[in-house]
Amino acid sequence: MQFTKSLKEYGILISFIVTCAILSIATPQFLSVANWTIIITQVSINALLAFGVTFVIITGGIDLSIGSIVAVTGVVAASLAQNGDYPVIVAVIGGLMAGLAFGLLNGFLVTKSKIAPFIVTLGTMTIGRGLALILSKGRPVSNLSDSFNFIGNGKIAGLPVPIIILIIVFIICSIALRKTIFGRYIYAIGGNEDAAWASGISVDKIKLAAYAICGALAGLAGILLTARINTGQPNSGMGFELDAIAAVVIGGTSTTGGRGTMIGTLIGVLLIGVINNGLDLMNVTSYYQQVIMGVIIIGAVLMDSWNQKTRN
């Protein structure tokens, strides 16, 4: 019983350590500082998306529109960062506000219409794709200012800015989820929404806030991606929602809500990152990588299902 309990609590961490050990044996350069800097920088965008969608999934919801939000906010931020017409803070705030607006729209529709979050965010995903193409006229938005591009490619004290952003956002989200009343309400709603409502929790407001946070973090991810590639691409972010949700599920967050942690999500993001990196180092083609990733996601969902059955 003790072994089973430990496996449930630390399974993702054990999987991460074992994967790293195998890859370090297969490819000696895997453990180098330079390679880990690349890994963490590359996963920073997925991490921001995964942190946001963790709040939503713990409430029992889902957000499929975050990939589209990345595209829209990237185009908005790039439009405001062209040729240095505005200070960089204007471009950043513009992108964040666009993401926040999408998140609020998702939350409003989910809480007021009572339509399944899967359907609502599928619709807003399509709206976001179209909006990104309309705003950019179907063309990439380029000629961004150097100060804006610094967000994605610069370093502070030798540390890439995307890694610094990842660390700050992780700390804030962890505190919000584990140390605040808002976080406890998130768990309560995901555990039993009717009981949470009966105990006086404003379910709709908490859900609205969860979707708003998810949208804002998707906006931040869009800004970061645009700054990294030095252009606002209206077709960017395709499939990002699946990578983020996969990381959250692999990290131990229950797909039915009520359970999950930010540290689990972070390890899930890193696990996906090291697997992709290791397969790249071993020259495994992207076709096989997609198959392997799909198998890992199915395994994570099966593990979650097994955990729920044993708990019941």
mmCIF file of C-alpha atoms in Angstrom:
data_model
loop_
_atom_site.group_PDB
_atom_site.id
_atom_site.type_symbol
_atom_site.label_atom_id
_atom_site.label_comp_id
_atom_site.label_asym_id
_atom_site.label_seq_id
_atom_site.Cartn_x
_atom_site.Cartn_y
_atom_site.Cartn_z
ATOM 1 C CA MET A 1 0.000 0.000 0.000
ATOM 2 C CA GLN A 2 2.812 2.380 0.898
ATOM 3 C CA PHE A 3 4.511 1.670 -2.434
ATOM 4 C CA THR A 4 1.254 2.337 -4.307
ATOM 5 C CA LYS A 5 0.743 5.611 -2.423
ATOM 6 C CA SER A 6 4.283 6.739 -3.181
ATOM 7 C CA LEU A 7 3.861 5.823 -6.831
ATOM 8 C CA LYS A 8 0.739 8.000 -7.048
ATOM 9 C CA GLU A 9 2.380 10.986 -5.348
ATOM 10 C CA TYR A 10 5.793 10.872 -6.959
ATOM 11 C CA GLY A 11 5.153 8.921 -10.173
ATOM 12 C CA ILE A 12 5.650 11.931 -12.444
ATOM 13 C CA LEU A 13 8.867 12.921 -10.649
ATOM 14 C CA ILE A 14 10.191 9.352 -10.856
ATOM 15 C CA SER A 15 9.303 9.236 -14.572
ATOM 16 C CA PHE A 16 11.115 12.528 -15.123
ATOM 17 C CA ILE A 17 14.268 11.365 -13.315
ATOM 18 C CA VAL A 18 14.297 7.986 -15.096
ATOM 19 C CA THR A 19 13.793 9.675 -18.489
ATOM 20 C CA CYS A 20 16.662 12.086 -17.806
ATOM 21 C CA ALA A 21 18.911 9.193 -16.710
ATOM 22 C CA ILE A 22 18.166 7.211 -19.879
ATOM 23 C CA LEU A 23 18.717 10.218 -22.151
ATOM 24 C CA SER A 24 21.961 11.170 -20.391
ATOM 25 C CA ILE A 25 23.305 7.672 -21.091
ATOM 26 C CA ALA A 26 22.087 7.687 -24.694
ATOM 27 C CA THR A 27 23.358 11.204 -25.458
ATOM 28 C CA PRO A 28 26.278 12.552 -23.350
ATOM 29 C CA GLN A 29 25.553 16.184 -24.287
ATOM 30 C CA PHE A 30 22.069 15.924 -22.770
ATOM 31 C CA LEU A 31 23.199 16.960 -19.276
ATOM 32 C CA SER A 32 25.240 19.964 -20.408
ATOM 33 C CA VAL A 33 24.275 23.398 -19.070
ATOM 34 C CA ALA A 34 23.921 24.724 -22.615
ATOM 35 C CA ASN A 35 21.470 21.974 -23.537
ATOM 36 C CA TRP A 36 19.364 22.506 -20.395
ATOM 37 C CA THR A 37 19.279 26.244 -21.073
ATOM 38 C CA ILE A 38 17.884 25.432 -24.511
ATOM 39 C CA ILE A 39 15.333 22.989 -23.079
ATOM 40 C CA ILE A 40 13.963 25.387 -20.460
ATOM 41 C CA THR A 41 13.895 28.300 -22.905
ATOM 42 C CA GLN A 42 12.005 26.197 -25.446
ATOM 43 C CA VAL A 43 9.420 24.962 -22.929
ATOM 44 C CA SER A 44 8.794 28.416 -21.438
ATOM 45 C CA ILE A 45 5.883 29.184 -23.790
ATOM 46 C CA ASN A 46 4.218 25.815 -23.189
ATOM 47 C CA ALA A 47 4.766 26.296 -19.456
ATOM 48 C CA LEU A 48 2.898 29.626 -19.409
ATOM 49 C CA LEU A 49 -0.018 28.056 -21.266
ATOM 50 C CA ALA A 50 0.010 24.992 -19.007
ATOM 51 C CA PHE A 51 0.052 27.083 -15.800
ATOM 52 C CA GLY A 52 -3.040 28.955 -16.993
ATOM 53 C CA VAL A 53 -4.992 25.923 -18.109
ATOM 54 C CA THR A 54 -4.177 24.166 -14.808
ATOM 55 C CA PHE A 55 -6.498 26.617 -13.013
ATOM 56 C CA VAL A 56 -9.269 25.860 -15.511
ATOM 57 C CA ILE A 57 -8.904 22.066 -15.472
ATOM 58 C CA ILE A 58 -8.892 21.924 -11.653
ATOM 59 C CA THR A 59 -12.315 23.651 -11.722
ATOM 60 C CA GLY A 60 -13.490 20.826 -13.993
ATOM 61 C CA GLY A 61 -13.308 22.879 -17.215
ATOM 62 C CA ILE A 62 -11.119 22.960 -20.286
ATOM 63 C CA ASP A 63 -9.806 25.689 -22.610
ATOM 64 C CA LEU A 64 -9.114 24.744 -26.220
ATOM 65 C CA SER A 65 -8.728 28.353 -27.386
ATOM 66 C CA ILE A 66 -5.317 29.133 -25.869
ATOM 67 C CA GLY A 67 -3.457 28.347 -29.111
ATOM 68 C CA SER A 68 -5.634 30.860 -30.965
ATOM 69 C CA ILE A 69 -5.152 33.410 -28.187
ATOM 70 C CA VAL A 70 -1.400 33.061 -28.712
ATOM 71 C CA ALA A 71 -1.891 33.998 -32.376
ATOM 72 C CA VAL A 72 -4.226 36.957 -31.704
ATOM 73 C CA THR A 73 -2.164 38.434 -28.890
ATOM 74 C CA GLY A 74 1.018 37.951 -30.904
ATOM 75 C CA VAL A 75 -0.438 39.930 -33.801
ATOM 76 C CA VAL A 76 -1.775 42.661 -31.478
ATOM 77 C CA ALA A 77 1.550 43.007 -29.647
ATOM 78 C CA ALA A 78 3.515 42.956 -32.910
ATOM 79 C CA SER A 79 1.301 45.673 -34.422
ATOM 80 C CA LEU A 80 2.053 47.914 -31.428
ATOM 81 C CA ALA A 81 5.782 47.074 -31.483
ATOM 82 C CA GLN A 82 6.399 47.832 -35.165
ATOM 83 C CA ASN A 83 9.164 50.315 -35.949
ATOM 84 C CA GLY A 84 9.270 51.461 -32.315
ATOM 85 C CA ASP A 85 6.127 53.596 -32.765
ATOM 86 C CA TYR A 86 5.119 52.975 -29.155
ATOM 87 C CA PRO A 87 7.069 52.154 -25.964
ATOM 88 C CA VAL A 88 7.515 48.405 -25.475
ATOM 89 C CA ILE A 89 5.248 48.481 -22.422
ATOM 90 C CA VAL A 90 2.341 49.506 -24.665
ATOM 91 C CA ALA A 91 2.847 46.425 -26.851
ATOM 92 C CA VAL A 92 3.077 44.178 -23.783
ATOM 93 C CA ILE A 93 -0.047 45.627 -22.173
ATOM 94 C CA GLY A 94 -1.905 45.445 -25.489
ATOM 95 C CA GLY A 95 -1.108 41.751 -25.858
ATOM 96 C CA LEU A 96 -2.008 40.978 -22.250
ATOM 97 C CA MET A 97 -5.305 42.847 -22.496
ATOM 98 C CA ALA A 98 -6.213 40.957 -25.673
ATOM 99 C CA GLY A 99 -5.541 37.650 -23.918
ATOM 100 C CA LEU A 100 -7.456 38.754 -20.823
ATOM 101 C CA ALA A 101 -10.435 39.779 -22.977
ATOM 102 C CA PHE A 102 -10.531 36.344 -24.608
ATOM 103 C CA GLY A 103 -10.289 34.659 -21.206
ATOM 104 C CA LEU A 104 -13.144 36.772 -19.830
ATOM 105 C CA LEU A 105 -15.231 35.944 -22.906
ATOM 106 C CA ASN A 106 -14.629 32.228 -22.364
ATOM 107 C CA GLY A 107 -15.471 32.488 -18.677
ATOM 108 C CA PHE A 108 -18.606 34.539 -19.304
ATOM 109 C CA LEU A 109 -19.931 32.116 -21.933
ATOM 110 C CA VAL A 110 -19.131 29.036 -19.828
ATOM 111 C CA THR A 111 -20.743 30.369 -16.644
ATOM 112 C CA LYS A 112 -23.776 32.085 -18.173
ATOM 113 C CA SER A 113 -24.700 29.779 -21.029
ATOM 114 C CA LYS A 114 -23.984 26.547 -19.107
ATOM 115 C CA ILE A 115 -22.738 25.105 -22.397
ATOM 116 C CA ALA A 116 -19.920 22.594 -22.005
ATOM 117 C CA PRO A 117 -16.511 24.370 -21.841
ATOM 118 C CA PHE A 118 -15.274 22.075 -24.614
ATOM 119 C CA ILE A 119 -17.876 23.485 -27.021
ATOM 120 C CA VAL A 120 -17.503 27.124 -25.926
ATOM 121 C CA THR A 121 -13.720 27.201 -26.230
ATOM 122 C CA LEU A 122 -13.857 25.258 -29.498
ATOM 123 C CA GLY A 123 -15.957 28.122 -30.855
ATOM 124 C CA THR A 124 -13.704 30.859 -29.496
ATOM 125 C CA MET A 125 -10.716 28.939 -30.868
ATOM 126 C CA THR A 126 -12.151 29.346 -34.355
ATOM 127 C CA ILE A 127 -13.023 33.001 -33.682
ATOM 128 C CA GLY A 128 -9.462 33.652 -32.537
ATOM 129 C CA ARG A 129 -7.974 32.088 -35.666
ATOM 130 C CA GLY A 130 -10.141 34.246 -37.900
ATOM 131 C CA LEU A 131 -9.491 37.390 -35.840
ATOM 132 C CA ALA A 132 -5.721 36.926 -36.066
ATOM 133 C CA LEU A 133 -5.954 36.708 -39.859
ATOM 134 C CA ILE A 134 -8.262 39.751 -40.030
ATOM 135 C CA LEU A 135 -6.021 41.934 -37.840
ATOM 136 C CA SER A 136 -2.879 40.986 -39.761
ATOM 137 C CA LYS A 137 -4.585 40.886 -43.176
ATOM 138 C CA GLY A 138 -3.233 37.364 -43.494
ATOM 139 C CA ARG A 139 0.393 38.517 -43.487
ATOM 140 C CA PRO A 140 3.144 38.293 -40.838
ATOM 141 C CA VAL A 141 3.686 41.481 -38.819
ATOM 142 C CA SER A 142 7.415 42.227 -38.877
ATOM 143 C CA ASN A 143 9.918 45.076 -38.270
ATOM 144 C CA LEU A 144 9.508 44.878 -34.509
ATOM 145 C CA SER A 145 11.544 47.087 -32.204
ATOM 146 C CA ASP A 146 14.735 45.751 -30.629
ATOM 147 C CA SER A 147 13.405 46.433 -27.134
ATOM 148 C CA PHE A 148 10.410 44.187 -27.843
ATOM 149 C CA ASN A 149 12.534 41.406 -29.344
ATOM 150 C CA PHE A 150 14.685 41.548 -26.184
ATOM 151 C CA ILE A 151 11.776 39.908 -24.301
ATOM 152 C CA GLY A 152 12.228 36.713 -26.299
ATOM 153 C CA ASN A 153 15.942 36.718 -27.024
ATOM 154 C CA GLY A 154 17.641 38.862 -24.386
ATOM 155 C CA LYS A 155 19.465 37.878 -21.206
ATOM 156 C CA ILE A 156 19.562 39.396 -17.729
ATOM 157 C CA ALA A 157 22.555 38.441 -15.566
ATOM 158 C CA GLY A 158 23.326 35.660 -18.060
ATOM 159 C CA LEU A 159 19.855 34.121 -17.778
ATOM 160 C CA PRO A 160 17.512 34.184 -20.814
ATOM 161 C CA VAL A 161 14.488 36.426 -20.237
ATOM 162 C CA PRO A 162 11.962 33.624 -21.103
ATOM 163 C CA ILE A 163 13.385 31.517 -18.245
ATOM 164 C CA ILE A 164 13.112 34.450 -15.830
ATOM 165 C CA ILE A 165 9.480 34.986 -16.872
ATOM 166 C CA LEU A 166 8.772 31.258 -16.447
ATOM 167 C CA ILE A 167 10.196 31.248 -12.901
ATOM 168 C CA ILE A 168 8.277 34.373 -11.820
ATOM 169 C CA VAL A 169 4.963 33.149 -13.249
ATOM 170 C CA PHE A 170 5.447 29.701 -11.697
ATOM 171 C CA ILE A 171 6.003 31.200 -8.227
ATOM 172 C CA ILE A 172 2.964 33.497 -8.518
ATOM 173 C CA CYS A 173 0.681 30.717 -9.799
ATOM 174 C CA SER A 174 1.879 28.277 -7.132
ATOM 175 C CA ILE A 175 1.152 30.771 -4.355
ATOM 176 C CA ALA A 176 -2.233 31.659 -5.860
ATOM 177 C CA LEU A 177 -3.255 28.004 -6.078
ATOM 178 C CA ARG A 178 -1.929 26.698 -2.756
ATOM 179 C CA LYS A 179 -1.790 29.660 -0.389
ATOM 180 C CA THR A 180 -4.867 31.780 -1.130
ATOM 181 C CA ILE A 181 -8.609 31.550 -0.589
ATOM 182 C CA PHE A 182 -9.017 31.774 -4.361
ATOM 183 C CA GLY A 183 -6.942 28.608 -4.763
ATOM 184 C CA ARG A 184 -8.972 26.738 -2.156
ATOM 185 C CA TYR A 185 -12.178 27.753 -3.941
ATOM 186 C CA ILE A 186 -10.720 26.442 -7.225
ATOM 187 C CA TYR A 187 -10.191 22.998 -5.636
ATOM 188 C CA ALA A 188 -13.586 23.079 -3.955
ATOM 189 C CA ILE A 189 -15.428 23.803 -7.210
ATOM 190 C CA GLY A 190 -13.564 21.067 -9.065
ATOM 191 C CA GLY A 191 -14.162 18.573 -6.259
ATOM 192 C CA ASN A 192 -17.904 19.140 -5.999
ATOM 193 C CA GLU A 193 -19.442 22.193 -7.655
ATOM 194 C CA ASP A 194 -22.861 21.797 -6.000
ATOM 195 C CA ALA A 195 -21.322 21.481 -2.553
ATOM 196 C CA ALA A 196 -19.122 24.526 -3.234
ATOM 197 C CA TRP A 197 -22.180 26.567 -4.235
ATOM 198 C CA ALA A 198 -24.118 25.367 -1.185
ATOM 199 C CA SER A 199 -21.275 26.436 1.101
ATOM 200 C CA GLY A 200 -21.491 29.995 -0.201
ATOM 201 C CA ILE A 201 -18.727 30.051 -2.800
ATOM 202 C CA SER A 202 -19.470 32.274 -5.793
ATOM 203 C CA VAL A 203 -18.879 29.524 -8.339
ATOM 204 C CA ASP A 204 -19.415 31.670 -11.435
ATOM 205 C CA LYS A 205 -17.015 34.407 -10.290
ATOM 206 C CA ILE A 206 -14.259 31.925 -9.435
ATOM 207 C CA LYS A 207 -14.669 30.140 -12.775
ATOM 208 C CA LEU A 208 -14.643 33.490 -14.596
ATOM 209 C CA ALA A 209 -11.407 34.396 -12.807
ATOM 210 C CA ALA A 210 -9.842 31.024 -13.721
ATOM 211 C CA TYR A 211 -10.591 31.500 -17.428
ATOM 212 C CA ALA A 212 -9.399 35.129 -17.251
ATOM 213 C CA ILE A 213 -6.056 34.051 -15.770
ATOM 214 C CA CYS A 214 -5.757 31.357 -18.434
ATOM 215 C CA GLY A 215 -6.403 33.927 -21.186
ATOM 216 C CA ALA A 216 -3.948 36.459 -19.741
ATOM 217 C CA LEU A 217 -1.180 33.841 -19.492
ATOM 218 C CA ALA A 218 -1.920 32.755 -23.070
ATOM 219 C CA GLY A 219 -1.508 36.424 -23.994
ATOM 220 C CA LEU A 220 1.854 36.500 -22.231
ATOM 221 C CA ALA A 221 2.849 33.336 -24.122
ATOM 222 C CA GLY A 222 1.830 35.034 -27.393
ATOM 223 C CA ILE A 223 4.010 38.048 -26.582
ATOM 224 C CA LEU A 224 6.939 35.791 -25.716
ATOM 225 C CA LEU A 225 6.593 33.736 -28.905
ATOM 226 C CA THR A 226 6.334 36.861 -31.079
ATOM 227 C CA ALA A 227 9.422 38.349 -29.455
ATOM 228 C CA ARG A 228 11.350 35.092 -29.905
ATOM 229 C CA ILE A 229 10.635 34.778 -33.651
ATOM 230 C CA ASN A 230 10.738 38.583 -34.209
ATOM 231 C CA THR A 231 7.417 38.597 -36.030
ATOM 232 C CA GLY A 232 3.699 38.295 -35.356
ATOM 233 C CA GLN A 233 2.448 35.201 -37.183
ATOM 234 C CA PRO A 234 -1.357 34.914 -37.562
ATOM 235 C CA ASN A 235 -1.032 31.126 -37.878
ATOM 236 C CA SER A 236 1.162 30.672 -34.821
ATOM 237 C CA GLY A 237 0.106 28.605 -31.817
ATOM 238 C CA MET A 238 -1.537 25.798 -33.781
ATOM 239 C CA GLY A 239 -1.671 22.684 -31.582
ATOM 240 C CA PHE A 240 -0.243 24.553 -28.576
ATOM 241 C CA GLU A 241 -3.417 23.867 -26.598
ATOM 242 C CA LEU A 242 -2.861 20.119 -26.915
ATOM 243 C CA ASP A 243 0.744 20.349 -25.702
ATOM 244 C CA ALA A 244 -0.316 22.453 -22.707
ATOM 245 C CA ILE A 245 -3.221 20.192 -21.744
ATOM 246 C CA ALA A 246 -0.979 17.135 -22.177
ATOM 247 C CA ALA A 247 1.594 18.649 -19.797
ATOM 248 C CA VAL A 248 -1.102 19.376 -17.213
ATOM 249 C CA VAL A 249 -2.536 15.844 -17.393
ATOM 250 C CA ILE A 250 0.904 14.219 -17.355
ATOM 251 C CA GLY A 251 1.697 16.375 -14.321
ATOM 252 C CA GLY A 252 -1.072 14.717 -12.343
ATOM 253 C CA THR A 253 -3.983 17.169 -12.648
ATOM 254 C CA SER A 254 -7.243 15.251 -12.781
ATOM 255 C CA THR A 255 -9.227 15.689 -15.991
ATOM 256 C CA THR A 256 -12.416 15.663 -13.895
ATOM 257 C CA GLY A 257 -11.212 18.502 -11.640
ATOM 258 C CA GLY A 258 -10.483 18.877 -7.953
ATOM 259 C CA ARG A 259 -6.846 17.741 -8.019
ATOM 260 C CA GLY A 260 -3.600 19.111 -9.397
ATOM 261 C CA THR A 261 -0.530 21.182 -8.566
ATOM 262 C CA MET A 262 1.637 23.737 -10.335
ATOM 263 C CA ILE A 263 4.810 21.778 -9.561
ATOM 264 C CA GLY A 264 3.235 18.732 -11.223
ATOM 265 C CA THR A 265 2.409 20.839 -14.281
ATOM 266 C CA LEU A 266 5.963 22.208 -14.370
ATOM 267 C CA ILE A 267 7.427 18.682 -14.249
ATOM 268 C CA GLY A 268 4.956 17.621 -16.966
ATOM 269 C CA VAL A 269 6.149 20.494 -19.163
ATOM 270 C CA LEU A 270 9.801 19.627 -18.519
ATOM 271 C CA LEU A 271 9.168 15.923 -19.178
ATOM 272 C CA ILE A 272 7.709 16.708 -22.607
ATOM 273 C CA GLY A 273 10.609 19.090 -23.238
ATOM 274 C CA VAL A 274 13.360 16.611 -22.332
ATOM 275 C CA ILE A 275 11.719 13.826 -24.364
ATOM 276 C CA ASN A 276 11.530 16.058 -27.445
ATOM 277 C CA ASN A 277 15.088 17.269 -26.864
ATOM 278 C CA GLY A 278 16.429 13.755 -26.313
ATOM 279 C CA LEU A 279 14.732 12.439 -29.426
ATOM 280 C CA ASP A 280 16.161 15.374 -31.411
ATOM 281 C CA LEU A 281 19.657 14.577 -30.110
ATOM 282 C CA MET A 282 19.158 10.943 -31.174
ATOM 283 C CA ASN A 283 18.001 12.133 -34.625
ATOM 284 C CA VAL A 284 14.545 10.591 -34.253
ATOM 285 C CA THR A 285 12.234 12.136 -36.856
ATOM 286 C CA SER A 286 9.326 14.356 -35.786
ATOM 287 C CA TYR A 287 6.878 11.749 -37.104
ATOM 288 C CA TYR A 288 7.988 9.214 -34.501
ATOM 289 C CA GLN A 289 8.117 11.943 -31.844
ATOM 290 C CA GLN A 290 4.409 12.643 -32.340
ATOM 291 C CA VAL A 291 3.591 8.951 -31.967
ATOM 292 C CA ILE A 292 5.665 8.665 -28.805
ATOM 293 C CA MET A 293 4.062 11.786 -27.337
ATOM 294 C CA GLY A 294 0.589 10.430 -28.069
ATOM 295 C CA VAL A 295 1.419 7.193 -26.255
ATOM 296 C CA ILE A 296 2.662 9.170 -23.241
ATOM 297 C CA ILE A 297 -0.545 11.248 -23.105
ATOM 298 C CA ILE A 298 -2.743 8.143 -23.258
ATOM 299 C CA GLY A 299 -0.638 6.547 -20.530
ATOM 300 C CA ALA A 300 -1.061 9.625 -18.323
ATOM 301 C CA VAL A 301 -4.848 9.622 -18.767
ATOM 302 C CA LEU A 302 -5.003 5.884 -18.005
ATOM 303 C CA MET A 303 -2.944 6.495 -14.866
ATOM 304 C CA ASP A 304 -5.374 9.255 -13.805
ATOM 305 C CA SER A 305 -8.322 6.934 -14.419
ATOM 306 C CA TRP A 306 -6.661 4.187 -12.368
ATOM 307 C CA ASN A 307 -5.987 6.623 -9.525
ATOM 308 C CA GLN A 308 -9.634 7.692 -9.438
ATOM 309 C CA LYS A 309 -10.877 4.092 -9.381
ATOM 310 C CA THR A 310 -8.549 3.106 -6.539
ATOM 311 C CA ARG A 311 -9.516 6.223 -4.572
ATOM 312 C CA ASN A 312 -13.219 5.466 -4.986
#
